[in-house]
């Protein structure tokens, strides 16, 4: 049973560029949440997708957008990258309506230069 | 507002017990979690507890919840070098609401 997978593992981008990160949820899960973890900090919630719609959003600007596909996989897009967007981006999957267990992927390390 | 506080560092000797503490402010939190993060890795869910419970034990892990004081602790018995990691406390209002994390406690185990 595959857990949560994310790609790519590492990414280096330049300020002003755009980036797309990908996540495949754990088998049987239908909800995907994205978190940003800056160095030395705890993860911060970006947004959550269920039934291909954004259901909840944290305090992040519109430069952060996402998408969920019919197979429940998800993408996180960040436009006009800033140096401060450098972080570990974590995807978590869960089954809506079930007991509270969000499983995290290994993350994508984004470096903006 | 929501806030989760943890001490940043803890150092213990191999074989001793570790106790990692956490306080939270949101009294409506229903679920409280402990996650483990090893260097360069994602988060591993260790255990969670419902707010109507006082204690949960799972092998070497014991979680204690004092809802009145909004205090959560994680005790690791017989701590091993492989337990060295950052431990995050997190809360949520329901199973589908966002997790709110503390900044993490870095546990160092001395052989």
PDB file of C-alpha atoms in Angstrom, chain A residues 1-45:
ATOM      1  CA  UNK A   1       0.000   0.000   0.000  1.00  0.00           C
ATOM      2  CA  UNK A   2       1.715   3.167  -1.205  1.00  0.00           C
ATOM      3  CA  UNK A   3       1.754   6.071   1.164  1.00  0.00           C
ATOM      4  CA  UNK A   4       1.612   9.717   0.181  1.00  0.00           C
ATOM      5  CA  UNK A   5       4.039  10.519  -2.615  1.00  0.00           C
ATOM      6  CA  UNK A   6       5.304  13.916  -3.744  1.00  0.00           C
ATOM      7  CA  UNK A   7       7.351  15.133  -6.671  1.00  0.00           C
ATOM      8  CA  UNK A   8       9.844  16.484  -7.240  1.00  0.00           C
ATOM      9  CA  UNK A   9      12.000  15.929  -4.164  1.00  0.00           C
ATOM     10  CA  UNK A  10      14.010  19.100  -4.617  1.00  0.00           C
ATOM     11  CA  UNK A  11      13.588  22.141  -6.808  1.00  0.00           C
ATOM     12  CA  UNK A  12      15.575  25.311  -7.366  1.00  0.00           C
ATOM     13  CA  UNK A  13      13.847  28.313  -8.937  1.00  0.00           C
ATOM     14  CA  UNK A  14      14.623  31.968  -9.506  1.00  0.00           C
ATOM     15  CA  UNK A  15      12.631  34.879  -8.099  1.00  0.00           C
ATOM     16  CA  UNK A  16       9.634  35.708 -10.281  1.00  0.00           C
ATOM     17  CA  UNK A  17       9.329  32.225 -11.745  1.00  0.00           C
ATOM     18  CA  UNK A  18       6.404  29.863 -11.308  1.00  0.00           C
ATOM     19  CA  UNK A  19       6.482  26.354  -9.825  1.00  0.00           C
ATOM     20  CA  UNK A  20       4.178  23.331  -9.736  1.00  0.00           C
ATOM     21  CA  UNK A  21       4.434  20.654  -7.058  1.00  0.00           C
ATOM     22  CA  UNK A  22       2.591  17.348  -7.205  1.00  0.00           C
ATOM     23  CA  UNK A  23       1.063  14.985  -4.656  1.00  0.00           C
ATOM     24  CA  UNK A  24      -0.554  11.570  -4.825  1.00  0.00           C
ATOM     25  CA  UNK A  25      -2.586  10.682  -1.732  1.00  0.00           C
ATOM     26  CA  UNK A  26      -2.484   7.443   0.184  1.00  0.00           C
ATOM     27  CA  UNK A  27      -4.631   4.744  -1.365  1.00  0.00           C
ATOM     28  CA  UNK A  28      -8.257   5.151  -0.290  1.00  0.00           C
ATOM     29  CA  UNK A  29      -7.888   8.806   0.724  1.00  0.00           C
ATOM     30  CA  UNK A  30      -9.928  11.531  -0.959  1.00  0.00           C
ATOM     31  CA  UNK A  31      -8.772  14.739   0.729  1.00  0.00           C
ATOM     32  CA  UNK A  32      -5.463  16.502   0.183  1.00  0.00           C
ATOM     33  CA  UNK A  33      -4.042  19.326   2.270  1.00  0.00           C
ATOM     34  CA  UNK A  34      -0.904  21.352   1.575  1.00  0.00           C
ATOM     35  CA  UNK A  35       1.407  22.816   4.196  1.00  0.00           C
ATOM     36  CA  UNK A  36       4.463  25.064   4.028  1.00  0.00           C
ATOM     37  CA  UNK A  37       7.282  24.424   6.492  1.00  0.00           C
ATOM     38  CA  UNK A  38       9.910  27.147   6.704  1.00  0.00           C
ATOM     39  CA  UNK A  39      13.273  26.271   8.223  1.00  0.00           C
ATOM     40  CA  UNK A  40      13.029  25.844  11.987  1.00  0.00           C
ATOM     41  CA  UNK A  41       9.255  26.251  12.014  1.00  0.00           C
ATOM     42  CA  UNK A  42       6.220  24.027  12.234  1.00  0.00           C
ATOM     43  CA  UNK A  43       4.143  23.434   9.110  1.00  0.00           C
ATOM     44  CA  UNK A  44       1.628  26.141   8.152  1.00  0.00           C
ATOM     45  CA  UNK A  45      -1.634  25.218   6.435  1.00  0.00           C
TER      46      UNK A  45
END
